[in-house]
Structure formats: C-alpha cells, structure tokens
mmCIF file of C-alpha atoms and ligand atoms in Angstrom:
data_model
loop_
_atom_site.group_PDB
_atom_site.id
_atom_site.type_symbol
_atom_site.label_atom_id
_atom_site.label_comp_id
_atom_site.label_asym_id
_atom_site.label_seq_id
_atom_site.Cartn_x
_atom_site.Cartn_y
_atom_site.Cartn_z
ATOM 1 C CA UNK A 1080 -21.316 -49.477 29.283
ATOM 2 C CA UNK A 1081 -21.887 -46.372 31.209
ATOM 3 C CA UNK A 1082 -20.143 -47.718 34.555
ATOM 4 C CA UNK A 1083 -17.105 -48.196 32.107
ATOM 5 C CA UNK A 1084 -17.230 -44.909 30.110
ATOM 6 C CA UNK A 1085 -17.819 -47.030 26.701
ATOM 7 C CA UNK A 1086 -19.752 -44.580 24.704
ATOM 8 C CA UNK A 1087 -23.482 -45.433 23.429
ATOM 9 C CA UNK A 1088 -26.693 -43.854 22.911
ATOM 10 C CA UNK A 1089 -28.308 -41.894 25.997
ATOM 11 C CA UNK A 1090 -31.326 -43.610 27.609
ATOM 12 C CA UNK A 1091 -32.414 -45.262 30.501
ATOM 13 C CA UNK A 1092 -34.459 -48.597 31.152
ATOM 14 C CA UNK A 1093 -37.939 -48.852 32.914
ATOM 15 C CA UNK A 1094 -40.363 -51.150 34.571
ATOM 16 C CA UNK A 1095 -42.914 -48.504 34.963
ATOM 17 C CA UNK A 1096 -45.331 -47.414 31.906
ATOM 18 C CA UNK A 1097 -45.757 -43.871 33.500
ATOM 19 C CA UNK A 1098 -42.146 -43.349 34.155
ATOM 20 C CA UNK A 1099 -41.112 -44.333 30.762
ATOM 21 C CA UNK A 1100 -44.537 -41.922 29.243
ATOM 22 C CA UNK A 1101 -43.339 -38.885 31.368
ATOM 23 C CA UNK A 1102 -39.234 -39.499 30.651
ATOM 24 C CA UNK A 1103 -40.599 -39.542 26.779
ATOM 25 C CA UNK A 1104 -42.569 -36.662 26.860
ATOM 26 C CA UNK A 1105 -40.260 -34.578 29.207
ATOM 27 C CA UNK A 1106 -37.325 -35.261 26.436
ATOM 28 C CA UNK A 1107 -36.006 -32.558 24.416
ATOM 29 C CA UNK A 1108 -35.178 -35.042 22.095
ATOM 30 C CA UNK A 1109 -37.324 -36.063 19.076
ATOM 31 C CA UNK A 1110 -36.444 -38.917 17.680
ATOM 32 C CA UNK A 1111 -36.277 -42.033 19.691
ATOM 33 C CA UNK A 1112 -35.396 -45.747 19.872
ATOM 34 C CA UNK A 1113 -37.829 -47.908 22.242
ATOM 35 C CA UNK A 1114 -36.592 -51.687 22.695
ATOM 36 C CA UNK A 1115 -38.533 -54.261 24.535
ATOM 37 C CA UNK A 1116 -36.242 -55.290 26.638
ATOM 38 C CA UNK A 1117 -37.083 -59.155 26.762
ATOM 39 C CA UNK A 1118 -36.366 -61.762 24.216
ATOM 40 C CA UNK A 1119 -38.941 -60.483 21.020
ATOM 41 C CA UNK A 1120 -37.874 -62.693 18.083
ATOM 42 C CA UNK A 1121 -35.681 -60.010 17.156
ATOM 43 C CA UNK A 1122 -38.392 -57.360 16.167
ATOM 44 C CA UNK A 1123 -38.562 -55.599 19.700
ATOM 45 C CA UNK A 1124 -37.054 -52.363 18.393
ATOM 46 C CA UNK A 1125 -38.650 -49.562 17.115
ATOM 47 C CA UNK A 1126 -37.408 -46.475 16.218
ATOM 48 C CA UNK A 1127 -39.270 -43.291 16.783
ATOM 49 C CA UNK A 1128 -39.225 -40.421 14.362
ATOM 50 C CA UNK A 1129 -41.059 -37.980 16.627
ATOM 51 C CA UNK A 1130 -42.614 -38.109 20.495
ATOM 52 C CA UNK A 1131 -46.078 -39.461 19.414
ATOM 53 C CA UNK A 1132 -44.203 -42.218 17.629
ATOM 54 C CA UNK A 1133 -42.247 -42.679 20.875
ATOM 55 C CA UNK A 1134 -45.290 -42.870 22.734
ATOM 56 C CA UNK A 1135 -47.232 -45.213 20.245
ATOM 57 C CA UNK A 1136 -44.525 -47.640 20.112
ATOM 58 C CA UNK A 1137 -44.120 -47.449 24.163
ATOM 59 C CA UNK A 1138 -48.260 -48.539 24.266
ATOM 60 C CA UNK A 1139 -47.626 -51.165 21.452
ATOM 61 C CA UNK A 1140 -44.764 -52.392 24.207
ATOM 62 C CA UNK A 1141 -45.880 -51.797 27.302
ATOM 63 C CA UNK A 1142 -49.554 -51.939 27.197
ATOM 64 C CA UNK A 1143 -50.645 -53.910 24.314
ATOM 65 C CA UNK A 1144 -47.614 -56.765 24.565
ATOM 66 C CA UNK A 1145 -47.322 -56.472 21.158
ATOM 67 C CA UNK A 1146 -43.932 -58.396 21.131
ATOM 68 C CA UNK A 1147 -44.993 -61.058 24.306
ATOM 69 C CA UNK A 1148 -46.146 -60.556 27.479
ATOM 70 C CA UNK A 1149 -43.014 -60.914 29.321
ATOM 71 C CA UNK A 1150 -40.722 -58.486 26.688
ATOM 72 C CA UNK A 1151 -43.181 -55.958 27.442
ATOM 73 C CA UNK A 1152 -42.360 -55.705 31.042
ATOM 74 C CA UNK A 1153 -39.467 -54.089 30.904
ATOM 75 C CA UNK A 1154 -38.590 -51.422 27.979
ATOM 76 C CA UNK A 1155 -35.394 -49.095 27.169
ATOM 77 C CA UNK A 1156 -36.147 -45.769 25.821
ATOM 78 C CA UNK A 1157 -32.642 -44.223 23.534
ATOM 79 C CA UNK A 1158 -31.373 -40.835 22.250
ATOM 80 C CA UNK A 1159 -31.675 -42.374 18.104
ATOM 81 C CA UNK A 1160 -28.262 -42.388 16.526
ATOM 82 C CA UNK A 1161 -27.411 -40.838 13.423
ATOM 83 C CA UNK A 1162 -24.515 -42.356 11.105
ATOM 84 C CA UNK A 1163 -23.328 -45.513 9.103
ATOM 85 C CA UNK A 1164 -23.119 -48.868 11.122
ATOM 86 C CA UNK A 1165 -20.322 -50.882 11.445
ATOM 87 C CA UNK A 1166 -19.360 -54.315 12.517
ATOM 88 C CA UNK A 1167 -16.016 -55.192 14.219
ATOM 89 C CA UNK A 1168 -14.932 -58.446 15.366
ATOM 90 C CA UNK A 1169 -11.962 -59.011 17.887
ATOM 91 C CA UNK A 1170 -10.887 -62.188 19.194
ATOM 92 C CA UNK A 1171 -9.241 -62.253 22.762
ATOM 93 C CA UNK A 1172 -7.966 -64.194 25.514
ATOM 94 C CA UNK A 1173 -7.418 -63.153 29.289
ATOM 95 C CA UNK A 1174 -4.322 -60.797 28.140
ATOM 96 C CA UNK A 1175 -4.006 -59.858 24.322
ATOM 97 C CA UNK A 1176 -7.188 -58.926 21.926
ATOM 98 C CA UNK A 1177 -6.547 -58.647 17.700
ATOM 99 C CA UNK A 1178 -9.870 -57.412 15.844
ATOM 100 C CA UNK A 1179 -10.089 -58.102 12.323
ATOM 101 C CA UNK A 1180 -10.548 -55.082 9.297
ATOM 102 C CA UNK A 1181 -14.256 -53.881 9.956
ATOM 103 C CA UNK A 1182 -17.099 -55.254 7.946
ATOM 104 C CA UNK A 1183 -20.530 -53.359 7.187
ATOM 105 C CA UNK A 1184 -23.643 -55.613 6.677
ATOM 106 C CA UNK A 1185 -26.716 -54.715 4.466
ATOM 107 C CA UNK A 1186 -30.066 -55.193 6.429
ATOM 108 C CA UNK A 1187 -32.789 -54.591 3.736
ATOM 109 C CA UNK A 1188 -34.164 -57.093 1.714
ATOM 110 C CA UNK A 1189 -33.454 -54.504 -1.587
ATOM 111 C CA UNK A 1190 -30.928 -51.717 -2.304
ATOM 112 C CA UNK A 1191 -31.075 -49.412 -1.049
ATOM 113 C CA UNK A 1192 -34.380 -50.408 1.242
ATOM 114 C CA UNK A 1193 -37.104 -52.869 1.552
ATOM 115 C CA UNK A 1194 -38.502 -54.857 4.661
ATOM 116 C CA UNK A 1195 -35.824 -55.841 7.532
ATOM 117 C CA UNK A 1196 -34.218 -59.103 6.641
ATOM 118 C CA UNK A 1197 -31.520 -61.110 8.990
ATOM 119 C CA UNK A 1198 -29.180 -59.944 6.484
ATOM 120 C CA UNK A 1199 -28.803 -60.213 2.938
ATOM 121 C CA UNK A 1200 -24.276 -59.572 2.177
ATOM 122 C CA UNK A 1201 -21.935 -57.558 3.974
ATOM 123 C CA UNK A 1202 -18.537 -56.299 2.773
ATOM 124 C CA UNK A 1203 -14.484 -55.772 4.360
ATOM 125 C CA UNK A 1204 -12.793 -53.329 4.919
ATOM 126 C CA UNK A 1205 -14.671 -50.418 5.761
ATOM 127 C CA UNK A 1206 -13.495 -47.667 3.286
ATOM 128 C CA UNK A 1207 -14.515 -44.605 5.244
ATOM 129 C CA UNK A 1208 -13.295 -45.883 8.632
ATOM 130 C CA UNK A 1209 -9.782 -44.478 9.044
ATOM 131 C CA UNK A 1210 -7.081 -45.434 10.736
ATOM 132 C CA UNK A 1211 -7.818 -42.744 13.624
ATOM 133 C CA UNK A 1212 -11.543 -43.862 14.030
ATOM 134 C CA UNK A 1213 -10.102 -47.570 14.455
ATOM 135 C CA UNK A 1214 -7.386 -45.938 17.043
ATOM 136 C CA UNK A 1215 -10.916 -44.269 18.927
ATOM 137 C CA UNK A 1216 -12.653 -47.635 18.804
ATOM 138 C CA UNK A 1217 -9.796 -49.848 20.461
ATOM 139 C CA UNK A 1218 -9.075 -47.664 23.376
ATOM 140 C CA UNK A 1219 -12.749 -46.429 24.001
ATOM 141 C CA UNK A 1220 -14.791 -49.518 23.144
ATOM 142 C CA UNK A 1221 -13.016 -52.773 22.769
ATOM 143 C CA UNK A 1222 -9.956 -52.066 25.233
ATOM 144 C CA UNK A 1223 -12.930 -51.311 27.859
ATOM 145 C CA UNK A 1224 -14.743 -54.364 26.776
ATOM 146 C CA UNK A 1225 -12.475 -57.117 26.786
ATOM 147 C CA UNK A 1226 -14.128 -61.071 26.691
ATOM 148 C CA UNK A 1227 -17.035 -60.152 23.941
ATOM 149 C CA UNK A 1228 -16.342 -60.789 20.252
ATOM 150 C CA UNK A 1229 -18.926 -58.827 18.277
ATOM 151 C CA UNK A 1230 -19.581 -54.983 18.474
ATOM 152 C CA UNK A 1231 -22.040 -53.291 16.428
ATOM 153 C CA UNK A 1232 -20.587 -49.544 16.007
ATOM 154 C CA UNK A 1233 -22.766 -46.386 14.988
ATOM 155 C CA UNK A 1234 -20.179 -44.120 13.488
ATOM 156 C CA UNK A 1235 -22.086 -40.726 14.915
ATOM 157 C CA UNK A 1236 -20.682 -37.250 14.266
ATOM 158 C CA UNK A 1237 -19.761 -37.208 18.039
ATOM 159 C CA UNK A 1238 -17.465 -40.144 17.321
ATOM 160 C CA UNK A 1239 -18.427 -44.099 17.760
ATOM 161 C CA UNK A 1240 -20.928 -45.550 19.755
ATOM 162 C CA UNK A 1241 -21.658 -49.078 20.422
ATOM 163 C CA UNK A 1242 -24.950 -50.392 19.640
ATOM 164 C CA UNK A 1243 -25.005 -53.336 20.879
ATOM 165 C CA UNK A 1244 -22.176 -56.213 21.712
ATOM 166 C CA UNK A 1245 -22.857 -60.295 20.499
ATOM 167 C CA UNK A 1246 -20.762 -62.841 21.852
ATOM 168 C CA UNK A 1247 -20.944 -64.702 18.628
ATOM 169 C CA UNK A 1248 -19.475 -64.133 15.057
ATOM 170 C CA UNK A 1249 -21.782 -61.868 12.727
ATOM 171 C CA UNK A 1250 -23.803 -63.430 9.587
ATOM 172 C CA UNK A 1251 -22.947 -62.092 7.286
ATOM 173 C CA UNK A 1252 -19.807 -60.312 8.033
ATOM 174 C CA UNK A 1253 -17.875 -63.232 8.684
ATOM 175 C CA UNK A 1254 -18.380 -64.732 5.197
ATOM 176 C CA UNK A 1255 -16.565 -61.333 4.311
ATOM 177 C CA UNK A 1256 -13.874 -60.880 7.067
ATOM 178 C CA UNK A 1257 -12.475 -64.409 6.962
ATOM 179 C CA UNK A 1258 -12.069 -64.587 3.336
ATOM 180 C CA UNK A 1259 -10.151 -61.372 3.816
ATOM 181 C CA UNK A 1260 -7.382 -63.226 6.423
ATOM 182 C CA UNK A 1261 -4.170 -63.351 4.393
ATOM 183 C CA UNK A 1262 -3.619 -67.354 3.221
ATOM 184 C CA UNK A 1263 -1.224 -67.642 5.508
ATOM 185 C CA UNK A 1264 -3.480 -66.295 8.821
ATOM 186 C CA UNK A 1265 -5.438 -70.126 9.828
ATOM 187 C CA UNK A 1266 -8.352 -69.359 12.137
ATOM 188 C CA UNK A 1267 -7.602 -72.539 13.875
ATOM 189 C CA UNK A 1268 -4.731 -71.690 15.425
ATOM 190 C CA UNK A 1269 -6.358 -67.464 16.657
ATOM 191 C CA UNK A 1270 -9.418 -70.047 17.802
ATOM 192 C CA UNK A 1271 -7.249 -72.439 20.143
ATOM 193 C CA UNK A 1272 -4.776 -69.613 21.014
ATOM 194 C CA UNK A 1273 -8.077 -67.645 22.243
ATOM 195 C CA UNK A 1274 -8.350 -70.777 24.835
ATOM 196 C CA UNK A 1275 -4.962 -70.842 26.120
ATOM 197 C CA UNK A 1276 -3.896 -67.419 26.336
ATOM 198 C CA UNK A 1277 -1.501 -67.970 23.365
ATOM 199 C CA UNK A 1278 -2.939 -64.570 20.944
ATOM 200 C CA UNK A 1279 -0.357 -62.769 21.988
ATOM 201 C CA UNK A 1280 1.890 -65.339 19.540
ATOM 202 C CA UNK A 1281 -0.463 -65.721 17.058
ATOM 203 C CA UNK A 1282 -0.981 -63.073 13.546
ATOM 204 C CA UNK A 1283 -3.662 -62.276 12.296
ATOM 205 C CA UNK A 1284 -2.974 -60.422 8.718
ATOM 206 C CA UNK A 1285 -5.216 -59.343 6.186
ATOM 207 C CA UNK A 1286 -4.980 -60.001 2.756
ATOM 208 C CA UNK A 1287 -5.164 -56.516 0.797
ATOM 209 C CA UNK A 1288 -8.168 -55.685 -1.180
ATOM 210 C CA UNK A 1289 -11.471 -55.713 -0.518
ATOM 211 C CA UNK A 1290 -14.411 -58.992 0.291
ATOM 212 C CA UNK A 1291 -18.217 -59.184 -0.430
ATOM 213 C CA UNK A 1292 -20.452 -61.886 0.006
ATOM 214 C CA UNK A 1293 -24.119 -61.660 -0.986
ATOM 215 C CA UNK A 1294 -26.950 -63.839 0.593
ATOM 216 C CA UNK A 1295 -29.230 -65.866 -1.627
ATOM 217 C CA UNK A 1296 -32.361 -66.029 -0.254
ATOM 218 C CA UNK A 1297 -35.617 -68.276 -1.086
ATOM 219 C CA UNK A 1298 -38.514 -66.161 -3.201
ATOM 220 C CA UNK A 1299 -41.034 -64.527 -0.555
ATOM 221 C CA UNK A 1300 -38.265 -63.930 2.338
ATOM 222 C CA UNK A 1301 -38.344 -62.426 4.578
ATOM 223 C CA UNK A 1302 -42.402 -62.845 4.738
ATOM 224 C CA UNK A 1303 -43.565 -66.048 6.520
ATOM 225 C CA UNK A 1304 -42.861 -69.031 5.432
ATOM 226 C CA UNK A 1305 -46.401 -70.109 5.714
ATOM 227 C CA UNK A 1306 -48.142 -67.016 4.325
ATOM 228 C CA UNK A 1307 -45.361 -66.161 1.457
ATOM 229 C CA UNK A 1308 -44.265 -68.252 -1.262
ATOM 230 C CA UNK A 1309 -41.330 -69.216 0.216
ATOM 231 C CA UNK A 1310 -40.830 -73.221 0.963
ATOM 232 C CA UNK A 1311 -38.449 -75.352 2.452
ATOM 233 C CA UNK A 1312 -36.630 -78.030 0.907
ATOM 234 C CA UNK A 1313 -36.768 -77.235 -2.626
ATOM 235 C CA UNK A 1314 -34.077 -78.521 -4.990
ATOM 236 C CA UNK A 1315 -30.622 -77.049 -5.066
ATOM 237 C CA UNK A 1316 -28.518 -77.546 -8.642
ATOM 238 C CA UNK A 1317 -24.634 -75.813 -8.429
ATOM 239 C CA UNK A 1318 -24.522 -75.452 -11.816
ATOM 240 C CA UNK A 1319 -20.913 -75.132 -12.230
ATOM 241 C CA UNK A 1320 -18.470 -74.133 -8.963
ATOM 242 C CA UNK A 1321 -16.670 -70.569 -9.588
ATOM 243 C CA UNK A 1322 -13.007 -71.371 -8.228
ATOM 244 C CA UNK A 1323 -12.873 -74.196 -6.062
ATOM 245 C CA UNK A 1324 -14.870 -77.410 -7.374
ATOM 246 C CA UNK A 1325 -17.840 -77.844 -4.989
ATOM 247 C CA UNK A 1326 -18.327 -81.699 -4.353
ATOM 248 C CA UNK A 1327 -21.671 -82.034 -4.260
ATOM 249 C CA UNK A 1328 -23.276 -86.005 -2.216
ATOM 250 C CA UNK A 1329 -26.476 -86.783 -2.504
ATOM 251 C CA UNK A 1330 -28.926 -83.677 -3.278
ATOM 252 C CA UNK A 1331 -29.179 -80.386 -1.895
ATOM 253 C CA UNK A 1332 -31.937 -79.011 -0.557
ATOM 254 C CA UNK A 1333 -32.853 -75.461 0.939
ATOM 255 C CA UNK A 1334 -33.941 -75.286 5.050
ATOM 256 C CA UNK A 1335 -35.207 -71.476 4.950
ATOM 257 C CA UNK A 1336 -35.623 -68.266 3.765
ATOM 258 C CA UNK A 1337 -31.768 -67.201 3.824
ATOM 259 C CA UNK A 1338 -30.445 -70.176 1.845
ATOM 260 C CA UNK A 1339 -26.563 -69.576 0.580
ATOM 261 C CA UNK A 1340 -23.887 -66.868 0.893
ATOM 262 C CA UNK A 1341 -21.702 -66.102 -2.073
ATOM 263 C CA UNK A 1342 -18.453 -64.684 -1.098
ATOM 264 C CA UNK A 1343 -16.028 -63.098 -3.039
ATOM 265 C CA UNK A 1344 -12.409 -61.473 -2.656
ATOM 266 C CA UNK A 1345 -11.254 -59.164 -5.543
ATOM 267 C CA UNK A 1346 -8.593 -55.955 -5.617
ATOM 268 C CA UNK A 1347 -11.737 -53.676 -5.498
ATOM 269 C CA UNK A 1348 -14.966 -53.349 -3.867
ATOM 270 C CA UNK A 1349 -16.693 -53.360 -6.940
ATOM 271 C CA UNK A 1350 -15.374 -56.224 -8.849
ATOM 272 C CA UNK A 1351 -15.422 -58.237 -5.504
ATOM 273 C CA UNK A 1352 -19.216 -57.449 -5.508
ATOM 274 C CA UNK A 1353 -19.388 -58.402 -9.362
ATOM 275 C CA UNK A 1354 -17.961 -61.728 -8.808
ATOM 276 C CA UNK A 1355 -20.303 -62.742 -5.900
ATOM 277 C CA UNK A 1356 -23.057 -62.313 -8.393
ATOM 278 C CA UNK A 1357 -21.304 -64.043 -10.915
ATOM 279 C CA UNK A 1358 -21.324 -67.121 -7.915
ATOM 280 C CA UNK A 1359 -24.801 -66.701 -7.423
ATOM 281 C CA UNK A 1360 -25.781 -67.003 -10.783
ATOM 282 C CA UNK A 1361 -24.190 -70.348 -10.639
ATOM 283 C CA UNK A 1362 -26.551 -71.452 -8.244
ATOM 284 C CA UNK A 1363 -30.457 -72.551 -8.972
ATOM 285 C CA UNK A 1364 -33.377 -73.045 -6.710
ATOM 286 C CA UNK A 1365 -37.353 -72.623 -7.656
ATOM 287 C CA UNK A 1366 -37.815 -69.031 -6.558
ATOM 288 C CA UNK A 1367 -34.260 -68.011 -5.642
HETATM 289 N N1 LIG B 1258 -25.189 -59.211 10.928
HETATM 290 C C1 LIG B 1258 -25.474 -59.005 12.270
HETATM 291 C C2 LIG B 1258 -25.496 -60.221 13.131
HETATM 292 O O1 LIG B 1258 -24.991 -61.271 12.786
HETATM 293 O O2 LIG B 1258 -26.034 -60.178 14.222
#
C-alpha cells in the first residue's frame, strides 16, 4: 500500500523483539495496534490503548507465542485508527472495476458490544458515506488496487484508510449487498464477465432502499464449542417461510456456532432491520 500511495494506518513490520520494544516506546503515539503477523486463527490482533498495553501485547506475541510459535515471529506494530468501518466490494476484470453500495458489518456478539464474533448482520448502503467519500475511495484505494475484491475501510477524520483487503466476498455483507442488486442486475452474468473482460458491458444497479440481514447463531457462540453450551447438529424447524416458500428435504440440522442469516430488503433501514427479525423468529433451534 505504501509503494502505491493507498492510504492506511502508519506502522512498520519487525522480526526483531528489541526493534519492535524500542520503535514502541520511542512512539509519540499512544494507542496502538500489534498484529501477529502469521496465520493466528484470526485472534492475532490486539489493540493497544496506551504504550504498556503496546508492550504487553508485543511480549504476549513475540515472547510468549501466545497466538503459535510461528505467528509470533514476525509482528506489525500500527498508528490505531479512529472512525466507523466500512466494507466495499468491487468486482473487476483486467480493464473495468464496478463496486457495489457499501455495507457495514456488526462484530460484537450484542449491541452495542460483547465478545468478538465472526459476525453477527451487516447492513447496505452506508448512510453517512457520501457521494464525495465514495469519489475519495475509488481514485485513492480501489483505482490503485485493482484485482482484489474486498476492502475493509476505516472512515478516519483524515479521510479513508484501508484496513485490510480480502480476495473473497464478506460474511455478512454480502447477504446485504446482493439482496440490494436491482432484480434486473444477475450476478451471473458480473461473475463470468469478471473472467472474460466483458464488465465493461455488464450493469450493476442497485435497487433503492436500504438491506439488513442478521445472523442467527447457536446458544453459547462465540465460546467453544466444547466448553460452551453450544452443539452441533441440533434440529432445525422453519416454522413458516417469510416471502419465498423454503422447500425444506429431509431435516435440517445446525454445523456451528453461526448457523443462519436472515436477510431483509425494506424502503428504510429500520423496517428492513424489523423484518429480518420477523425471519428469524420463524426459525427454531434448541438454544438459538
Ligand atoms: N465481515 C468481514 C469478513 O467477511 O471478513
């Protein structure tokens, strides 16, 4: 990102424990994000509220191997960013790139906190996001960044900056954006155009109003499935399918903590929100 002027968070990545330590404690920042930088089952990021934090989590890292032996080789220390997240999704091929209407996702088991979950609903559009911040993010970010599909945006007071990029569609923003593609927008035909450098032909429109989808998760999540109550394979009843029937073979059964995403499209936020629920309630597990 920095060789291509994409803006992100300050910081720099080290291999040595005392370089790291002194870059920490020679920072005029305070707050500060440490990641492991190797593969850490998604929990190799801490972020750092003051220096001794820092420093704590960099020993917890570094020393310790508190996420694996070889994530703790290697960490990244960042300037923390301030501001609301947001997810945008563009699909490209080698000459053209179209991003859909920008979803936020909700991370926290509860509202508005609790532990970290891997996502519990997300909503689209962004309402705060204007059409300038959107002009910002296509020249800085994705025009820069052409061939990834995911970017995870910190909307900072200095402007955006990228968090981090996934090759991959979000869960679960895209139970949100592609509900919001106007009925007659099929992702088929963006999908195969991405592979033949066809996008340019291709449109993508979004219906107006506003998507939500909320996650259903099994009772216990996100604790461990062996030390919370949480189980596998418990018995799924639809009790009666909101819009579209639901044909149901055979019986359903739950496979882990996040179990079902209810999604939603209404004319506002709210009642797009209120109807998800409404789907949920039609569904029934033990411990939902
Ligand atoms: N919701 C974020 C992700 O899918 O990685």
């Amino acid at each position: 990102m920095r060789r291509h002027g994409i803006p992100t968070a300050e910081g720099e990545s080290f291999e040595h424990y005392s370089e790291a330590r002194k870059f920490i404690k020679d920072s005029e920042r305070q707050r500060f994000v440490i990641k492991a930088l190797g593969l850490a089952a998604g929990k190799g990021v801490v972020l750092a509220a003051d220096q001794k934090e820092a420093l704590e989590a960099l020993d917890d890292i570094m020393v310790y191997k508190k996420f694996g032996r070889e994530a703790g080789d290697h960490v990244v220390v960042e300037e923390l960013l301030d501001g609301e997240e947001i997810s945008v999704h563009t699909f490209c091929d080698a000459h053209t790139h179209k991003t859909l209407a920008a979803g936020q996702d909700h991370k926290r088991t509860w509202e508005p906190d609790g532990p970290n979950t891997g996502w519990m609903g997300a909503y689209t559009p962004v309402d705060f996001l204007s059409e300038e911040d959107m002009k910002v993010i296509e020249h800085k970010i994705i025009k820069p960044t052409l061939g990834l599909l995911f970017i995870c945006i910190m909307m900072t007071k200095h402007g955006p900056k990228v968090i981090e990029y996934k090759a991959r569609f979000g869960d679960p923003e895209t139970q949100s954006m592609l509900p919001h593609l106007s009925s007659d927008t099929d992702l088929c035909q963006i999908l195969l155009a991405c592979t033949s450098n066809a996008l340019e032909s291709v449109k993508i429109k979004a219906r107006s109003g506003h998507a939500c989808n909320v996650v259903v998760a099994s009772g216990g999540y996100p604790g461990s499935a062996v030390q919370s109550s949480w189980r596998r394979a418990l018995k799924v009843s639809v009790l009666r399918a909101l819009v579209d029937p639901i044909s149901v073979h055979g019986v359903l059964k739950t496979a882990g903590g996040r179990v079902f995403s209810v999604a939603a499209v209404e004319d506002t936020l709210e009642e797009a929100v209120r109807t998800a629920y409404k789907g949920v309630k039609l569904i029934k597990f033990d411990g939902m």
